Amino acid sequence: MAETVDALAAPDAALARAVAVLAEGLPVAIPTETVYGLAADATRAEAIARIYEVKGRPRFNPLISHVSSMAMAERHGVFDPLSRALAEAFWPGPLTLVLPRADTSTVHDLATAGLSTLGLRMPDGIARAIIDGVGRPLAAPSANTSGGVSPTEAGHVAADLGRRIPLIVDAGPCAVGLESTIVKVEGDAIRLLRPGGLEAAAIEAVAGRPLQRPAQAGAAIEAPGMLASHYAPDATLRLDAEDVRPGEALIRFGGRRLPGEAQARLVLDLSPAGSLREAAAHLFAYLKRADASGAGRIAVGPIPQDGLGEAIRDRLKRAAAPRP
Ligand code: TXA
Ligand code: MG
């Protein structure tokens, strides 16, 4: 089983241990504000290959490179003024920018899937300190078996990948709970490639223009992580449920009771107070709990579409999509 180090009780020891294992070219599960990431040195082919191996992930899927400073970011990506303004406003934080690769970038092709662009994000907290300690970008997809529900607690990682990785850094539950929002500046436009833990409206306020959604742009899916079935629990999901059927587990929102709850196997409320922020932080853990209840089906009550609701509903839709 993976060694787990407690970053809240002993941050310096956790940091040193993580940096040492990463320097050996091995993957380490690290906490970020969004979800736990499976990190490895983004400049080393064999280190990245281990990420794909551990996750069982299709190789064509490009990984986000995580940086600890603007200087490191600029060594690997070419910033236009708008992308720079977004980085200044939201980094460290749950925003990934897709940028042209810089000539000086040493991120390996295996991490970018051979694309001429690069996904860059500066995470907060101990993740940033670990990257700083390694001195190079870390590639880090979510620390789960490919296609599964993303981990927001160290225990989720241990249960899924514990036998396949050497080290898990535990910093408690992730504050945001949804993967980063991914955008790409194209001329005067900003395209939303993946809704996530940073609300679209916050980006629009800084950018002074609306984000273009994939449907509007009429484009093929550009973030391969957006493949239809993703974030899938074992149970099937029924979205926008107006009632609960016998034996189902129920995930609801805002304290809104649904008819039939008495027959539910389990009732979980993402945020009884109706906070989308709280709902986002609970989403993946509650999906796992509902799954573990043994209910073959999970009913999900109505959740608003505004703010973080966009990303929450996106993840639920993917979790409900037919499996390949
Ligand atoms: O919050 C997050 O973003 C987490 C934490 C660990 O940082 N990471 C994460 O990574 O969600 P992952 O690998 O599960 O998702 C990466 C997404 C994929 O959808 C991928 O297609 C997209 O980023 N991506 C990466 N590089 C890209 C590029 N050059 N162009 C378009 N999409 C890219
Ligand atoms: Mg993922």
Coordinates of C-alpha atoms and ligand atoms in Angstrom, one line a residue:
M1 CA 0.0 0.0 0.0
A2 CA 1.0 3.6 -0.6
E3 CA 2.7 5.5 2.2
T4 CA 0.5 8.4 3.3
V5 CA 2.0 11.5 4.7
D6 CA -0.1 14.0 6.7
A7 CA 0.5 17.5 5.2
L8 CA -1.6 19.2 7.9
A9 CA 0.2 17.8 10.9
A10 CA 3.7 17.8 9.4
P11 CA 3.9 20.0 6.2
D12 CA 7.6 20.2 6.0
A13 CA 8.1 16.4 6.3
A14 CA 5.3 15.8 3.7
L15 CA 6.9 18.3 1.3
A16 CA 10.3 16.8 1.6
R17 CA 9.0 13.3 1.1
A18 CA 6.9 14.2 -1.9
V19 CA 9.8 16.1 -3.6
A20 CA 12.2 13.1 -3.0
V21 CA 9.8 10.6 -4.5
L22 CA 9.0 12.8 -7.5
A23 CA 12.7 13.4 -8.1
E24 CA 13.0 9.6 -8.5
G25 CA 10.6 9.9 -11.4
L26 CA 7.8 8.2 -9.5
P27 CA 4.2 9.5 -9.3
V28 CA 2.8 11.0 -6.1
A29 CA -0.8 11.8 -5.3
I30 CA -1.0 15.4 -4.1
P31 CA -3.8 17.5 -2.8
T32 CA -4.9 20.6 -4.8
E33 CA -7.7 23.0 -4.1
T34 CA -9.7 21.3 -6.9
V35 CA -9.2 17.5 -6.6
Y36 CA -6.3 15.2 -5.7
G37 CA -3.8 15.0 -8.6
L38 CA -1.6 12.1 -9.7
A39 CA 1.6 14.2 -10.2
A40 CA 4.9 13.4 -11.9
D41 CA 7.7 15.4 -13.5
A42 CA 6.2 16.7 -16.7
T43 CA 9.7 16.9 -18.4
R44 CA 10.5 13.1 -18.0
A45 CA 9.0 10.6 -20.3
E46 CA 9.2 7.6 -18.0
A47 CA 7.6 9.6 -15.1
I48 CA 4.6 10.6 -17.3
A49 CA 4.3 7.1 -18.7
R50 CA 3.8 5.9 -15.1
I51 CA 0.8 8.3 -14.7
Y52 CA -0.8 6.8 -17.8
E53 CA 0.0 3.3 -16.6
V54 CA -1.4 3.8 -13.1
K55 CA -4.6 5.5 -14.4
G56 CA -5.1 3.2 -17.3
R57 CA -5.6 6.3 -19.3
P58 CA -5.7 6.6 -23.1
R59 CA -2.5 8.1 -24.3
F60 CA -4.0 10.7 -26.5
N61 CA -5.3 12.6 -23.6
P62 CA -3.1 15.6 -22.8
L63 CA -2.3 16.4 -19.2
I64 CA -2.2 19.8 -17.4
S65 CA 1.2 21.0 -16.5
H66 CA 1.2 22.5 -13.0
V67 CA 3.6 25.4 -12.2
S68 CA 4.6 27.2 -9.1
S69 CA 5.4 30.7 -10.4
M70 CA 4.8 33.0 -13.4
A71 CA 8.5 32.7 -14.3
M72 CA 8.0 28.9 -14.6
A73 CA 4.7 29.4 -16.5
E74 CA 6.4 31.7 -19.1
R75 CA 9.2 29.3 -19.7
H76 CA 6.6 26.8 -21.0
G77 CA 3.7 28.7 -22.4
V78 CA 3.4 31.8 -24.6
F79 CA 1.1 34.3 -22.8
D80 CA -1.1 36.8 -24.8
P81 CA -2.2 39.8 -22.8
L82 CA -5.7 38.4 -22.0
S83 CA -4.3 35.1 -20.7
R84 CA -1.8 37.0 -18.6
A85 CA -4.6 39.1 -17.1
L86 CA -6.5 35.9 -16.2
A87 CA -3.4 34.3 -14.7
E88 CA -2.8 37.4 -12.6
A89 CA -6.4 37.5 -11.4
F90 CA -6.9 33.8 -10.7
W91 CA -3.6 32.1 -10.0
P92 CA -3.0 30.3 -7.8
G93 CA -6.4 28.8 -8.3
P94 CA -8.8 26.5 -10.2
L95 CA -8.1 27.9 -13.7
T96 CA -6.2 26.2 -16.5
L97 CA -5.1 28.2 -19.5
V98 CA -4.4 26.5 -22.8
L99 CA -1.5 28.3 -24.5
P100 CA 0.9 27.8 -27.4
R101 CA 4.0 26.0 -26.2
A102 CA 7.1 28.1 -25.8
D103 CA 10.3 27.2 -27.6
T104 CA 12.0 27.0 -24.2
S105 CA 9.5 24.5 -22.9
T106 CA 10.9 21.2 -21.7
V107 CA 7.5 19.6 -21.0
H108 CA 7.6 16.2 -22.7
D109 CA 5.5 15.3 -25.7
L110 CA 4.0 12.5 -23.8
A111 CA 2.4 15.1 -21.4
T112 CA 1.0 17.2 -24.2
A113 CA 0.0 14.3 -26.4
G114 CA 2.1 15.9 -29.1
L115 CA -0.1 19.1 -29.3
S116 CA 1.4 22.5 -30.1
T117 CA -0.4 23.9 -27.1
L118 CA -0.1 23.3 -23.4
G119 CA -2.5 23.3 -20.5
L120 CA -1.0 25.3 -17.6
R121 CA -2.3 25.8 -14.1
M122 CA -0.8 27.2 -10.8
P123 CA -2.4 25.4 -7.9
D124 CA -2.5 26.7 -4.3
G125 CA -1.2 25.3 -1.1
I126 CA 1.2 22.4 -0.6
A127 CA 0.9 21.4 -4.3
R128 CA 2.5 24.7 -5.2
A129 CA 5.3 24.2 -2.6
I130 CA 5.9 20.7 -4.0
I131 CA 6.3 22.0 -7.6
D132 CA 8.6 24.7 -6.3
G133 CA 10.7 22.0 -4.5
V134 CA 11.0 19.9 -7.7
G135 CA 11.8 23.0 -9.7
R136 CA 9.9 21.8 -12.8
P137 CA 6.3 21.5 -13.9
L138 CA 4.3 18.6 -12.7
A139 CA 1.8 16.8 -15.0
A140 CA -1.2 15.9 -12.9
P141 CA -4.5 14.4 -14.0
S142 CA -7.0 13.6 -11.3
A143 CA -5.7 10.7 -9.1
N144 CA -8.3 8.1 -10.1
T145 CA -8.6 5.2 -12.5
S146 CA -9.4 6.6 -15.9
G147 CA -13.1 7.2 -16.3
G148 CA -13.9 7.0 -12.6
V149 CA -15.0 9.7 -10.1
S150 CA -12.3 12.2 -9.2
P151 CA -10.9 12.0 -5.6
T152 CA -11.5 14.9 -3.2
E153 CA -10.0 13.1 -0.1
A154 CA -6.8 11.1 0.4
G155 CA -8.9 8.1 1.4
H156 CA -10.5 8.1 -2.1
V157 CA -7.0 7.9 -3.7
A158 CA -5.9 5.1 -1.3
A159 CA -9.0 3.0 -2.0
D160 CA -8.5 3.3 -5.8
L161 CA -4.8 3.6 -6.5
G162 CA -3.2 2.8 -3.2
R163 CA -1.7 -0.4 -4.5
R164 CA -0.2 1.2 -7.5
I165 CA 1.6 4.3 -6.2
P166 CA 4.3 4.8 -3.6
L167 CA 3.0 8.0 -1.9
I168 CA -0.1 10.0 -1.0
V169 CA 0.1 13.4 0.5
D170 CA -3.0 14.0 2.7
A171 CA -4.2 17.6 3.3
G172 CA -7.8 16.8 4.0
P173 CA -10.8 17.3 1.7
C174 CA -10.3 19.6 -1.3
A175 CA -11.8 23.1 -0.8
V176 CA -13.3 23.4 -4.3
G177 CA -14.1 19.8 -5.2
L178 CA -14.4 20.2 -8.9
E179 CA -11.6 20.1 -11.5
S180 CA -10.2 23.4 -12.8
T181 CA -12.1 25.5 -15.4
I182 CA -10.2 25.3 -18.7
V183 CA -10.2 28.2 -21.2
K184 CA -8.3 29.1 -24.3
V185 CA -7.8 32.6 -25.7
E186 CA -8.2 32.7 -29.5
G187 CA -7.7 36.3 -30.8
D188 CA -10.4 38.4 -29.1
A189 CA -12.4 35.4 -28.0
I190 CA -12.1 33.1 -24.9
R191 CA -13.4 29.6 -25.3
L192 CA -14.6 27.6 -22.4
L193 CA -13.1 24.1 -22.9
R194 CA -14.3 22.7 -19.6
P195 CA -16.5 24.3 -17.0
G196 CA -15.0 23.8 -13.5
G197 CA -14.2 25.1 -10.1
L198 CA -13.9 28.8 -11.2
E199 CA -17.3 30.2 -12.3
A200 CA -17.5 31.4 -15.9
A201 CA -19.0 34.7 -14.7
A202 CA -15.8 35.5 -12.6
I203 CA -13.7 35.0 -15.8
E204 CA -16.1 37.1 -17.8
A205 CA -15.9 39.9 -15.3
V206 CA -12.1 40.1 -15.6
A207 CA -12.0 39.5 -19.3
G208 CA -14.8 42.0 -20.1
R209 CA -16.4 39.6 -22.6
P210 CA -18.6 36.5 -22.6
L211 CA -17.0 33.1 -22.7
Q212 CA -17.8 31.0 -25.8
R213 CA -19.3 27.7 -25.0
P214 CA -18.4 24.7 -27.2
A215 CA -22.0 24.6 -28.6
Q216 CA -21.7 28.3 -29.6
A217 CA -18.3 27.8 -31.1
G218 CA -19.8 24.8 -33.0
A219 CA -16.5 23.0 -32.5
A220 CA -15.5 19.4 -31.8
I221 CA -14.6 18.7 -28.3
E222 CA -11.2 20.1 -27.7
A223 CA -10.5 19.0 -24.2
P224 CA -10.4 15.2 -24.6
G225 CA -11.2 14.8 -20.9
M226 CA -14.6 16.0 -22.0
L227 CA -15.4 12.6 -23.7
A228 CA -19.0 11.9 -23.0
S229 CA -18.7 9.2 -20.4
H230 CA -16.4 10.3 -17.6
Y231 CA -16.5 10.7 -13.9
A232 CA -18.6 7.5 -13.9
P233 CA -19.7 5.8 -10.7
D234 CA -20.8 2.1 -10.9
A235 CA -24.5 2.9 -10.4
T236 CA -26.5 4.5 -13.2
L237 CA -27.7 8.1 -12.6
R238 CA -31.1 9.6 -13.2
L239 CA -30.8 13.4 -13.4
D240 CA -33.3 16.2 -12.5
A241 CA -35.4 13.6 -10.7
E242 CA -38.7 14.8 -9.4
D243 CA -39.3 11.7 -7.2
V244 CA -37.4 8.8 -5.7
R245 CA -38.1 5.2 -6.7
P246 CA -37.8 2.3 -4.3
G247 CA -34.2 1.2 -3.7
E248 CA -32.6 4.3 -5.3
A249 CA -30.0 6.4 -3.5
L250 CA -30.9 10.1 -3.7
I251 CA -28.6 13.1 -4.0
R252 CA -30.4 16.3 -3.7
F253 CA -29.7 20.0 -3.3
G254 CA -30.9 22.9 -1.2
G255 CA -33.0 21.0 1.3
R256 CA -35.6 20.3 -1.3
R257 CA -37.4 17.1 -0.3
L258 CA -38.6 14.8 -3.1
P259 CA -41.6 12.5 -3.0
G260 CA -40.7 8.9 -2.2
E261 CA -37.7 9.7 0.0
A262 CA -38.9 7.3 2.6
Q263 CA -38.1 4.4 0.3
A264 CA -34.7 5.6 -0.7
R265 CA -31.7 3.6 0.3
L266 CA -29.8 6.7 1.2
V267 CA -30.5 10.4 1.1
L268 CA -27.7 12.9 0.8
D269 CA -28.1 16.7 0.4
L270 CA -25.2 18.4 -1.4
S271 CA -25.9 21.6 0.4
P272 CA -29.1 21.9 2.6
A273 CA -28.5 25.6 2.7
G274 CA -28.4 25.9 -1.1
S275 CA -24.8 26.9 -1.5
L276 CA -23.4 25.8 -4.9
R277 CA -19.9 26.2 -3.5
E278 CA -20.6 23.7 -0.7
A279 CA -22.4 21.4 -3.2
A280 CA -19.3 21.4 -5.5
A281 CA -17.1 20.5 -2.6
H282 CA -19.3 17.6 -1.7
L283 CA -20.2 16.3 -5.2
F284 CA -17.6 13.6 -5.8
A285 CA -17.6 12.3 -2.2
Y286 CA -21.4 12.0 -2.2
L287 CA -21.4 10.2 -5.6
K288 CA -18.9 7.7 -4.1
R289 CA -21.1 7.3 -1.0
A290 CA -24.2 6.8 -3.0
D291 CA -22.3 4.3 -5.2
A292 CA -21.1 2.4 -2.1
S293 CA -24.6 2.2 -0.7
G294 CA -25.2 -0.6 -3.2
A295 CA -28.1 1.1 -4.8
G296 CA -28.0 0.2 -8.5
R297 CA -29.4 3.6 -9.3
I298 CA -28.8 7.1 -8.0
A299 CA -31.5 9.7 -8.4
V300 CA -30.2 13.3 -8.5
G301 CA -32.7 16.1 -7.7
P302 CA -32.7 19.4 -9.5
I303 CA -29.6 21.6 -9.3
P304 CA -29.5 25.2 -10.6
Q305 CA -27.5 25.9 -13.7
D306 CA -26.0 29.2 -12.7
G307 CA -22.5 29.8 -11.2
L308 CA -20.8 26.6 -10.2
G309 CA -24.0 24.8 -11.1
E310 CA -22.8 24.8 -14.7
A311 CA -19.8 22.6 -13.7
I312 CA -21.7 20.5 -11.2
R313 CA -24.4 19.7 -13.9
D314 CA -21.7 19.0 -16.5
R315 CA -20.0 16.4 -14.2
L316 CA -23.4 14.8 -13.4
K317 CA -24.3 14.7 -17.1
R318 CA -21.0 12.9 -17.9
A319 CA -21.5 10.5 -14.9
A320 CA -25.0 9.7 -16.3
A321 CA -23.8 9.2 -19.9
P322 CA -23.8 5.7 -21.5
R323 CA -20.6 3.9 -20.9
P324 CA -18.3 3.0 -23.7
Ligands
TXA1 O1 -8.3 20.7 -11.4 C1 -7.7 20.1 -12.3 O2 -7.5 20.5 -13.4 C2 -7.1 18.7 -11.9 C3 -6.0 18.9 -10.8 C4 -5.3 17.7 -10.4 O3 -5.2 20.0 -11.2 N1 -6.5 18.1 -13.0 C5 -7.3 17.5 -14.0 O4 -6.5 16.9 -15.0 O5 -8.5 17.6 -14.1 P1 -7.2 16.0 -16.1 O6 -6.0 15.3 -16.8 O7 -8.2 15.1 -15.5 O8 -7.8 16.9 -17.1 C6 -7.0 17.6 -18.0 C7 -7.9 18.2 -19.0 C8 -8.3 17.2 -20.1 O9 -9.7 17.5 -20.4 C9 -7.4 17.6 -21.3 O10 -8.0 17.2 -22.4 C10 -7.3 19.1 -21.1 O11 -7.1 19.2 -19.7 N2 -6.1 19.6 -21.8 C11 -4.8 19.5 -21.4 N3 -4.0 20.0 -22.2 C12 -4.8 20.5 -23.2 C13 -4.5 21.2 -24.5 N4 -3.3 21.5 -24.9 N5 -5.6 21.6 -25.2 C14 -6.8 21.3 -24.8 N6 -7.1 20.6 -23.7 C15 -6.1 20.3 -22.9
MG2 MG -10.0 13.3 -14.4

